[in-house]
Coordinates of C-alpha atoms in Angstrom, one line a residue:
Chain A
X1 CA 125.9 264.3 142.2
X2 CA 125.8 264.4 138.4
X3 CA 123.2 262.1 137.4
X4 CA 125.3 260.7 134.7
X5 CA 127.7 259.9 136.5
X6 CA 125.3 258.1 139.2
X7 CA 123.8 256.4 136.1
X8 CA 127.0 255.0 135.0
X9 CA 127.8 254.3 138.7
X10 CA 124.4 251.9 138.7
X11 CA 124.8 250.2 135.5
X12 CA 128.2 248.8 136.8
X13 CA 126.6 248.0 140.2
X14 CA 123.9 246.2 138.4
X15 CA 126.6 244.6 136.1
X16 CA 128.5 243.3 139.2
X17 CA 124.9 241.7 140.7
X18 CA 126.0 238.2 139.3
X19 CA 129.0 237.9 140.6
X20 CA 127.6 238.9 144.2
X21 CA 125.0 236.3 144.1
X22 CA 128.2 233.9 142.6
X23 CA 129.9 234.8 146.1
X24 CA 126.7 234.9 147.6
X25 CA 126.8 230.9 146.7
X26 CA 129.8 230.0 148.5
X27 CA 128.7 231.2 151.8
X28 CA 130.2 234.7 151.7
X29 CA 127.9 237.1 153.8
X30 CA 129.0 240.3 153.4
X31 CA 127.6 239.7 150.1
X32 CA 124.1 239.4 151.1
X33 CA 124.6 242.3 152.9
X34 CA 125.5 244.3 149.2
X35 CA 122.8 242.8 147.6
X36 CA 120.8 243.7 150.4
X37 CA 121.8 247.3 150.6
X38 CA 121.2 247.7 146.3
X39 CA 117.6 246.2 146.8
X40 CA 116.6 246.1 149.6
X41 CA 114.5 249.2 148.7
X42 CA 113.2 248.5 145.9
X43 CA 111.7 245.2 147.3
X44 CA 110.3 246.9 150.3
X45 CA 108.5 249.6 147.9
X46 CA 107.1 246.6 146.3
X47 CA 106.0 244.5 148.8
X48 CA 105.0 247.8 151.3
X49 CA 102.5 248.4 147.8
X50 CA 101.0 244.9 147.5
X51 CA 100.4 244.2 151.4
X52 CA 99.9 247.7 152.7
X53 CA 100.7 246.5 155.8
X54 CA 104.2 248.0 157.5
X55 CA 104.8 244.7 159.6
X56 CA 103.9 241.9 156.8
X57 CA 105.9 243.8 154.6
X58 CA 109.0 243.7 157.4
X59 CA 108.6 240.1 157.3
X60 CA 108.2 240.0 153.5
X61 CA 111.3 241.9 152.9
X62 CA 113.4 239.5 155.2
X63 CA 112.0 236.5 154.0
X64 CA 112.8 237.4 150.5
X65 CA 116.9 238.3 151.3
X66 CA 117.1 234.9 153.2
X67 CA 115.6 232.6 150.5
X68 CA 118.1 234.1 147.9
X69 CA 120.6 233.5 150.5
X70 CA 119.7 230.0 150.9
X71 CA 118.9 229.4 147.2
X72 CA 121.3 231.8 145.2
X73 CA 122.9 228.3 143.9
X74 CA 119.2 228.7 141.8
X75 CA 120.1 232.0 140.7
X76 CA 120.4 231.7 136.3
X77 CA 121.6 234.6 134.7
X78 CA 120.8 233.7 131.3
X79 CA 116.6 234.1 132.6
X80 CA 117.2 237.7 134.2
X81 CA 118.6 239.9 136.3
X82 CA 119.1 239.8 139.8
X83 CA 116.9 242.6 140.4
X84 CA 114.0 240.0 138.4
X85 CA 115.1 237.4 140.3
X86 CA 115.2 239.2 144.4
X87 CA 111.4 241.2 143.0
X88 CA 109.8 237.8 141.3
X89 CA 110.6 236.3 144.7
X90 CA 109.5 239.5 147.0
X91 CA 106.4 239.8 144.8
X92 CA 105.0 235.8 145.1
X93 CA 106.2 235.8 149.0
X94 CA 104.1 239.1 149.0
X95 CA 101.0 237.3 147.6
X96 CA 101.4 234.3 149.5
X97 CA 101.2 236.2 152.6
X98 CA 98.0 237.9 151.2
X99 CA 96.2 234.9 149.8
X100 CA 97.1 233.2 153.5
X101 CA 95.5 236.5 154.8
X102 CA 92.5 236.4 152.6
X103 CA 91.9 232.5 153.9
X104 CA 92.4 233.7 157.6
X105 CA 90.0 236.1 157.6
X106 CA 88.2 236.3 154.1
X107 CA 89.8 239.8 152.6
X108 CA 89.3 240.6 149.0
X109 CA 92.5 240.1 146.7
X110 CA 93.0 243.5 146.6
X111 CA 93.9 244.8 149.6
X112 CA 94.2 248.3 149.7
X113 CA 93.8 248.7 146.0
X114 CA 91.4 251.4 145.8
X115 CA 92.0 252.8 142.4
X116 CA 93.9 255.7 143.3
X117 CA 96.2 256.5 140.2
X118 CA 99.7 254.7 140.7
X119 CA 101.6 257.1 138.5
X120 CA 100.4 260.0 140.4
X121 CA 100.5 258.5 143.8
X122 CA 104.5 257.5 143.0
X123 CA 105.3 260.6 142.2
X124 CA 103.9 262.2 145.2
X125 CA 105.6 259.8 147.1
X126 CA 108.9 260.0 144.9
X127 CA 109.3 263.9 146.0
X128 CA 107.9 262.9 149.7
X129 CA 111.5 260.4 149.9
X130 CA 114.7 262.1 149.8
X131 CA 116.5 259.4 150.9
X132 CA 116.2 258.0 147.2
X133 CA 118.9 258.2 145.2
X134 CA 119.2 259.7 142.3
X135 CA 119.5 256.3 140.4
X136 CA 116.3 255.4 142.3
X137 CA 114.6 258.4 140.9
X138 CA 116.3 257.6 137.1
X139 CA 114.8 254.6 137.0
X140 CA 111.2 255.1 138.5
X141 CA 110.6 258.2 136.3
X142 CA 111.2 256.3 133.2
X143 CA 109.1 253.4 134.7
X144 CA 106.5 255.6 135.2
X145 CA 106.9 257.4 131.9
X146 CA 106.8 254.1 130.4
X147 CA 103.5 253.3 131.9
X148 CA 102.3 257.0 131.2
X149 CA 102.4 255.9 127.3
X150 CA 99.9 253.0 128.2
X151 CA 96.6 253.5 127.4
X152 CA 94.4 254.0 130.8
X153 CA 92.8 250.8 130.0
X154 CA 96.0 248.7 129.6
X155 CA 97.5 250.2 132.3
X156 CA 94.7 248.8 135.0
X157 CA 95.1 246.0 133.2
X158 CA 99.0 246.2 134.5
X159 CA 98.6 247.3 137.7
X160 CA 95.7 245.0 138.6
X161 CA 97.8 242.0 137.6
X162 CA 101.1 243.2 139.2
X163 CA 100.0 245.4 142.1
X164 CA 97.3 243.3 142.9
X165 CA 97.5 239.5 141.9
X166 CA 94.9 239.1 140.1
X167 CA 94.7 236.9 137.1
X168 CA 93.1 237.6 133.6
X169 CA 89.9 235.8 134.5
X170 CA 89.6 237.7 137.7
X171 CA 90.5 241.1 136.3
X172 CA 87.6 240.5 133.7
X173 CA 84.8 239.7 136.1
X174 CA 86.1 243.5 138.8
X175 CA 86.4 245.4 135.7
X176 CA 83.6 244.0 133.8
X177 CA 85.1 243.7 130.8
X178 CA 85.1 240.5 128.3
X179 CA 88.1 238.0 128.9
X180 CA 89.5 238.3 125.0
X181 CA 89.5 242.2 125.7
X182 CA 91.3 241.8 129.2
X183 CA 93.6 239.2 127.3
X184 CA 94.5 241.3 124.2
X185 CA 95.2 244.5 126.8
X186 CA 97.3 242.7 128.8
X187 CA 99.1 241.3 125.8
X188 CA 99.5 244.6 124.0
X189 CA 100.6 246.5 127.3
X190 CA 103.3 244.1 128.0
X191 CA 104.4 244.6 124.3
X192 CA 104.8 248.2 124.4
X193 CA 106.4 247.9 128.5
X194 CA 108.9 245.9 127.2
X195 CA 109.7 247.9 124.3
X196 CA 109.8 251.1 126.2
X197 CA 111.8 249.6 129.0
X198 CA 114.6 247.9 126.8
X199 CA 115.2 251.3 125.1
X200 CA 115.4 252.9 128.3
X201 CA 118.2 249.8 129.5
X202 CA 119.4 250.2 125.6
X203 CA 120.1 253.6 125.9
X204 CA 122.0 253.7 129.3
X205 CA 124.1 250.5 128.2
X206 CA 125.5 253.3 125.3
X207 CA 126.3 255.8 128.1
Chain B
X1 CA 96.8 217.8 133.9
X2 CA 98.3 220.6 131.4
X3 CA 97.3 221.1 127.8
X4 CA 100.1 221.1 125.9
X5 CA 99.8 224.5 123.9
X6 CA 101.3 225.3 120.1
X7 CA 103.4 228.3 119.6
X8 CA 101.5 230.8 118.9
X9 CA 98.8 230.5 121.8
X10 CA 102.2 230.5 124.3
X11 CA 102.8 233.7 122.4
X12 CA 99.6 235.2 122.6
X13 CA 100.1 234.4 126.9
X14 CA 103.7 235.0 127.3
X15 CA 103.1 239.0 128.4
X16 CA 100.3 237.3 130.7
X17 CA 102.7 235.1 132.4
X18 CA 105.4 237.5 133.0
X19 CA 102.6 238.6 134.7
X20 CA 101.5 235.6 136.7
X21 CA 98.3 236.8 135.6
X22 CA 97.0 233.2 134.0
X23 CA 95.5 230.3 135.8
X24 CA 97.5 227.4 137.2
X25 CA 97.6 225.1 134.4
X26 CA 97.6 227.8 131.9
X27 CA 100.6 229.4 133.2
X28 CA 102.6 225.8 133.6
X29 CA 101.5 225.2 130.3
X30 CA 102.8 228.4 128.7
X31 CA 106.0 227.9 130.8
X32 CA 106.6 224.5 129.8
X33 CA 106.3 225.6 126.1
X34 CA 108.9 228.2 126.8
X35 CA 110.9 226.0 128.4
X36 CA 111.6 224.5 125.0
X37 CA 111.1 227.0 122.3
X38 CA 114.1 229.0 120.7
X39 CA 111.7 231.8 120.1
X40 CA 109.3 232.4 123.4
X41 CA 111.8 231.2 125.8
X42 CA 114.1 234.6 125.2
X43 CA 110.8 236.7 124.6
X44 CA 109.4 235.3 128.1
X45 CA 112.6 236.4 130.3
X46 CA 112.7 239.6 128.7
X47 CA 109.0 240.6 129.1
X48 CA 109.5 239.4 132.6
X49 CA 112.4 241.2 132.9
X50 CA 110.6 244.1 131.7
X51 CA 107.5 243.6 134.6
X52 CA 110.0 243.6 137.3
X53 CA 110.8 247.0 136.1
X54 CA 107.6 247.9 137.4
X55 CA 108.5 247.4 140.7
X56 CA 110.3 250.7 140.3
X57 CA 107.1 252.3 140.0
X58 CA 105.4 251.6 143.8
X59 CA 106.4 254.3 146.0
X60 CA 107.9 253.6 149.2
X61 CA 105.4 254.4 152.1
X62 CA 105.8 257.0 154.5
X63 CA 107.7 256.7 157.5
X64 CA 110.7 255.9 159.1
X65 CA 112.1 253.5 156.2
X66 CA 115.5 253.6 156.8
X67 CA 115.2 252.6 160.4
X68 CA 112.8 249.9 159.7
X69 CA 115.5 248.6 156.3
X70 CA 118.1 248.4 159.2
X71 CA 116.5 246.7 161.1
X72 CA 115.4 244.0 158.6
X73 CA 119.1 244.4 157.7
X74 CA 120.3 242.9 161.4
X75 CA 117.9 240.6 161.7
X76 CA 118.8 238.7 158.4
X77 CA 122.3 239.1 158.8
X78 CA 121.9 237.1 162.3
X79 CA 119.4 234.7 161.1
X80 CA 121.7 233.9 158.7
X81 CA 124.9 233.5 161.1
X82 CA 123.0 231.4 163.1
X83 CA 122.4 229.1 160.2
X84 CA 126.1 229.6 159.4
X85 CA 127.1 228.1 162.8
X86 CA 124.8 224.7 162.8
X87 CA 124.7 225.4 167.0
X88 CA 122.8 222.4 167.9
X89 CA 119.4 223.5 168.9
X90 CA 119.0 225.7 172.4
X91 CA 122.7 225.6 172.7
X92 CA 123.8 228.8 174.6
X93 CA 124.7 231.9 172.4
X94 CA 127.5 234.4 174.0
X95 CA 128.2 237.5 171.9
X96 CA 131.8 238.5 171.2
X97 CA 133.3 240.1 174.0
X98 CA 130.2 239.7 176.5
X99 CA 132.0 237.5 179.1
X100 CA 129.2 235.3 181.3
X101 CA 128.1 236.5 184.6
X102 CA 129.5 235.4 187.4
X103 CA 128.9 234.6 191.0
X104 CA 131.2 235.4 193.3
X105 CA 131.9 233.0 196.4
X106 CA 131.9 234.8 199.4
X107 CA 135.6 235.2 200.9
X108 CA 136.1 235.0 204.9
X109 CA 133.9 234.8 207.7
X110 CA 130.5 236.7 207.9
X111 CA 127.9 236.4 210.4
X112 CA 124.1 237.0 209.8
X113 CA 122.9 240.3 211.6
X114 CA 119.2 240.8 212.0
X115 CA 119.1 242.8 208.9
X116 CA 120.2 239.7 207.3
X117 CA 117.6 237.6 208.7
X118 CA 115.2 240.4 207.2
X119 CA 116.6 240.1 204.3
X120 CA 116.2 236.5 204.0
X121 CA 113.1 235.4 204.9
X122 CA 111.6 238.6 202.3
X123 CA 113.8 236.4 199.9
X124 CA 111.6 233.1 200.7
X125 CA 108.7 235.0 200.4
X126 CA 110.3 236.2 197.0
X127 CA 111.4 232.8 195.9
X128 CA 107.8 231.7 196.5
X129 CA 106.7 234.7 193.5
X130 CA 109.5 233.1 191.6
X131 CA 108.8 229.3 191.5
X132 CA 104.7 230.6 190.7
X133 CA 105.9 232.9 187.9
X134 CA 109.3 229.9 186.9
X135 CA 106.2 227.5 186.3
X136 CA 103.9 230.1 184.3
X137 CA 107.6 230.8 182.4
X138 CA 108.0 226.7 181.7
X139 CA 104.4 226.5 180.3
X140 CA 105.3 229.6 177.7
X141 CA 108.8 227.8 177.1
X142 CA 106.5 224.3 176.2
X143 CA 104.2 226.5 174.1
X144 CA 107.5 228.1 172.6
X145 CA 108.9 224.8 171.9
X146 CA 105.7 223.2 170.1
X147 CA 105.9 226.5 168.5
X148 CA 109.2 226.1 166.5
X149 CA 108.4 222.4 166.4
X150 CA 105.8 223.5 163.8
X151 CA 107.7 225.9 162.9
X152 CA 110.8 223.9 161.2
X153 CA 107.8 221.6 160.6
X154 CA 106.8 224.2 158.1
X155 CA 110.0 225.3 156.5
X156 CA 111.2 222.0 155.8
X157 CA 107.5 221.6 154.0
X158 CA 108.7 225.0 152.2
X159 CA 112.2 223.2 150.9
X160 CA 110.6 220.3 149.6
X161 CA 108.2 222.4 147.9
X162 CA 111.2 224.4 146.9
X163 CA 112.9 221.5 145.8
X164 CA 109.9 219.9 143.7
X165 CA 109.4 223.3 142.0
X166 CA 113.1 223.2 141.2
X167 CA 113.3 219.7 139.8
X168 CA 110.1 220.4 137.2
X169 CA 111.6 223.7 136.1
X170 CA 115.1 223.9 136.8
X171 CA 117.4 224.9 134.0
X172 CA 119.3 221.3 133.4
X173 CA 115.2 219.9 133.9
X174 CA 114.1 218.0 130.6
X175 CA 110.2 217.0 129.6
X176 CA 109.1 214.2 128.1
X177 CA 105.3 213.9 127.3
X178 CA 104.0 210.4 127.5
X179 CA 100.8 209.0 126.0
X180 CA 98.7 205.7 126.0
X181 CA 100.1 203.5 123.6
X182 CA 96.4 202.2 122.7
X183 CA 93.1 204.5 123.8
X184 CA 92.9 208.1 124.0
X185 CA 92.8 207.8 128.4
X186 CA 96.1 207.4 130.4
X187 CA 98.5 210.2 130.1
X188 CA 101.7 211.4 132.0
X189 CA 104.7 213.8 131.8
X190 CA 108.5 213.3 132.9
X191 CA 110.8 215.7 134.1
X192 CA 114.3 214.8 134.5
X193 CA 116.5 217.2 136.2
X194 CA 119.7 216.3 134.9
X195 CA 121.7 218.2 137.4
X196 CA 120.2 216.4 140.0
X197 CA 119.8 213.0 138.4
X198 CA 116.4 213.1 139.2
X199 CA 113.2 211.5 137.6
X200 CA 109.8 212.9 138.8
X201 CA 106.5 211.6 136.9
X202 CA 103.1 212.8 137.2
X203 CA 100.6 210.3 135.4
X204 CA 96.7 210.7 134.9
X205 CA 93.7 208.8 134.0
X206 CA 95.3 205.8 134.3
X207 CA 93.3 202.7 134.4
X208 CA 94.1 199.8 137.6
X209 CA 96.4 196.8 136.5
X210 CA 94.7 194.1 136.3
X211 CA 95.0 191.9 139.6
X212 CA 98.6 190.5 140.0
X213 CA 99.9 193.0 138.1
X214 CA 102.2 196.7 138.6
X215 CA 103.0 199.6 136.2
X216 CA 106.7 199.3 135.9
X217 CA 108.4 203.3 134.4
X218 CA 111.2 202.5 132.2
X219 CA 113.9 204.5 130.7
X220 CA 114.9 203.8 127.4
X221 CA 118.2 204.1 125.9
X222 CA 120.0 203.1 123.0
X223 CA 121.6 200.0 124.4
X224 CA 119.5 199.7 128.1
X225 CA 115.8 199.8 129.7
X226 CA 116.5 200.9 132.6
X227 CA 113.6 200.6 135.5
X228 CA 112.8 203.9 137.2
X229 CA 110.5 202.3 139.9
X230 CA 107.0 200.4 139.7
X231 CA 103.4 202.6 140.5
X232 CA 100.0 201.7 141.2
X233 CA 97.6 205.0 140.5
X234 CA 95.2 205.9 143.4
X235 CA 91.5 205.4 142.6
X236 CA 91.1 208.4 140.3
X237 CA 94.0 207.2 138.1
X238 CA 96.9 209.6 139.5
X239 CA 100.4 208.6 140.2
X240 CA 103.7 210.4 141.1
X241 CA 107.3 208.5 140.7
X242 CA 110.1 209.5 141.4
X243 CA 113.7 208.4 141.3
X244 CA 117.3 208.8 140.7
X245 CA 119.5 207.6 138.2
X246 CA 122.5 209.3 136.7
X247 CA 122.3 208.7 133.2
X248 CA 124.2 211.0 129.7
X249 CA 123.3 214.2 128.6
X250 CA 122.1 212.4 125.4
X251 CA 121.1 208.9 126.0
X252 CA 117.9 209.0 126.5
X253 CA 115.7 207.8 123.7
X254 CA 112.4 207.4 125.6
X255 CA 110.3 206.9 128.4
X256 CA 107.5 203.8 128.8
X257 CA 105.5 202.6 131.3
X258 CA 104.5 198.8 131.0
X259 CA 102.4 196.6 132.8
X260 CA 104.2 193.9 134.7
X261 CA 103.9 191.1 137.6
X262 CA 103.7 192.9 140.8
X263 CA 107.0 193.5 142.1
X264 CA 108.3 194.5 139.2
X265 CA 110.9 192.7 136.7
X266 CA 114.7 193.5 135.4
X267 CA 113.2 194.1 131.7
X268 CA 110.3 195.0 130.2
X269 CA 108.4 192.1 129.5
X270 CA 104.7 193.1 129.4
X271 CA 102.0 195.0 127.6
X272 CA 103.5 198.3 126.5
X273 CA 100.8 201.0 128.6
X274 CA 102.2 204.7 127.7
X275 CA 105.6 205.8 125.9
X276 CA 107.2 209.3 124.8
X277 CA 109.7 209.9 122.8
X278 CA 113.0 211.7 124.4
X279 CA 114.0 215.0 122.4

């Protein structure tokens, strides 16, 4: 497939997200099933990352379709995309489940976060999964080209807080940094993410 | 409670929260200033739109995916069929085009032979091993039962959750900060979902009426004072109200909180304890 052409093919799919979750609302079903089949992916890479475990993240996954079934009347464009929306709910389920876990039987926070490089495990993985389509692969590369610009410091800071949960206070005290350092990382990196990322959504609205 | 926080410390923390990466209060604190301002409210969703990009970036795990997405797949689909068909609980469940079994009556005359005989007493010896393992089945059915007893326990814990985190930070939700109208002490905030017509009010550090005597929440408007419900705070000064009352879009000048005879009164006609002004 030409990967314009699946680019193009995305954008409009992403473009018709609000009226699915619209539809979604009044009851129709084989909506959730669309919404499901565009993201479902993409939540399970998420949640399979922060729980590390293949059954929690089953449950996770599940979970996540079937509150935005139940709650898509909550659903407000004008704060995000769907995609934001579906992953903001996957990714608190997801720590939920681990914080729950962590009570249960007193884990660490981090569960399986053992430092190896994100950027360079993804892209193992990314060439490991041929089932992902090309628009998959689009958009991950320039996500992780994205967080290639980041300075290695920032983007621990990033992947601590996202991949892992922690907050600013608890990222200071594992990486032993000062909290106005971890503060002004975190503040920088999410500067520069969101610039990199909105010309990357810029440039494929021009397509 | 949650420090209210000027614009540019919710900017310094706005890539923080997209991040969820701020403690409790911080965060609500930062969200609650977004919530209102032209300029971090726009600049919040699209940094956070911007972190969920980074979902993009964890690789799927190894394995069967596909099979295991499918799977998920199904069972949400029929989890949310059966919600679609409100069957009253443990009604029976017959798939289209699965008839039910049925068994036959035997037709004519038929005499037992010896084999028979056999045959039936290994069957009371058989139904013995049946009512044993039917009672051992009855106890998991009770455990089942308790089970989804706490179950739906649970999720409807969930949806009021849900709900309450909707009504504080809905898009129709408006907040009113309210302060002690003498002293530095009592302090409370409003939110008034105005989709819902509801009114939820957390209050701290307030002080015990004297005896006789209620905190009564008004709602002011340009020609009314309307009561929203009477509180007494627990014995570290907290209360929640809540209430609903449709009211306009625009009406609302203010909330108060005065101190009246218990029970409560049509109008205000106490000591004025904590007021906010109405945006």
């Amino acid at each position: 497939m030409n990967p314009r052409h699946a680019s193009a093919a995305y954008l409009s799919a992403e473009d018709d997200d609000p009226h699915l979750v619209e539809r979604m609302r009044e009851g129709d079903d084989q909506e959730l099933g669309r919404v499901y089949d565009r993201w479902s992916r993409a939540v399970y890479a998420l949640v399979s990352q922060l729980l590390r475990d293949p059954d929690d993240a089953d449950d996770v996954l599940e979970e996540t379709f079937y509150q935005a079934w139940r709650h898509a009347g909550r659903y407000d464009p004008s704060r995000g995309a769907v995609s934001t929306w579906l992953l903001t709910i996957a990714r608190t389920r997801a720590l939920d489940r681990i914080r729950t876990r962590q009570r249960l039987r007193e884990e660490p926070l981090t569960p399986g976060h053992d430092g190896e490089d994100l950027a360079e495990r993804a892209g193992r993985t990314a060439v490991a999964d041929p089932s992902a389509g090309p628009e998959e692969q689009e958009r991950r590369e320039h996500v992780l080209a994205a967080l290639g610009t980041l300075p290695p410091e920032q983007r621990q800071v990033v992947e601590l807080a996202y991949f892992a949960g922690l907050t600013q206070i608890e990222i200071a005290a594992r990486t032993g940094q000062p909290l106005g350092t971890v503060k002004t990382r975190v503040r920088l990196a999410g500067q520069k993410l969101r610039e990199k990322l909105g010309e990357y959504y810029r440039g494929r609205e021009a397509r | 409670m949650t420090r209210p926080l000027n614009h540019d410390e919710a900017s310094e923390a706005l890539a923080a929260a997209a991040l969820d990466a701020l403690d409790g209060d911080e965060q609500a604190a930062v969200l609650l200033h977004a919530e209102a301002c032209p300029i971090c409210g726009p600049e919040l969703a699209a940094l956070r739109d911007a972190v969920a990009n980074l979902a993009a970036a964890a690789p799927l795990p190894e394995g069967e995916i596909d099979s295991r997405l499918a799977r998920a797949r199904t069972r949400l689909l029929a989890r949310v069929n059966a919600d679609h068909a409100d069957r009253p609980a443990g009604a029976p469940e017959t798939a289209p085009g699965v008839r039910p079994l049925m068994i036959a009556r035997p037709r004519g005359r038929f005499s037992l032979t010896p084999w028979v005989s056999l045959a039936l007493a290994a069957s009371v010896a058989g139904v013995a091993v049946l009512l044993r393992d039917r009672a051992a089945l009855e106890r998991q059915v009770a455990a089942a039962r308790d089970s989804v007893g706490t179950l739906a326990a649970t999720r409807a814990q969930l949806a009021e959750r849900d709900s309450l985190v909707h009504r504080l930070t809905g898009p129709e939700t408006v907040v009113v900060a309210l302060a002690a109208n003498r002293g530095p002490a009592a302090s409370a905030l409003m939110f008034w979902d105005r989709g819902a017509n509801s009114w939820t009010m957390f209050a701290r550090a307030v002080p015990p009426p004297p005896s006789g005597k209620t905190y009564q929440v008004w709602l002011v408007t340009p020609t009314a004072k309307i009561s929203a419900g009477t509180f007494t705070p627990s014995p570290s000064g907290d209360a929640v109200v809540t209430a609903t009352y449709p009211l306009d879009r625009d009406s609302l000048r203010a909330v108060a909180v005065t101190e009246e005879p218990a029970g409560g009164v049509p109008q205000p006609t106490g000591q004025l304890v904590m007021v906010g002004q109405a945006k």
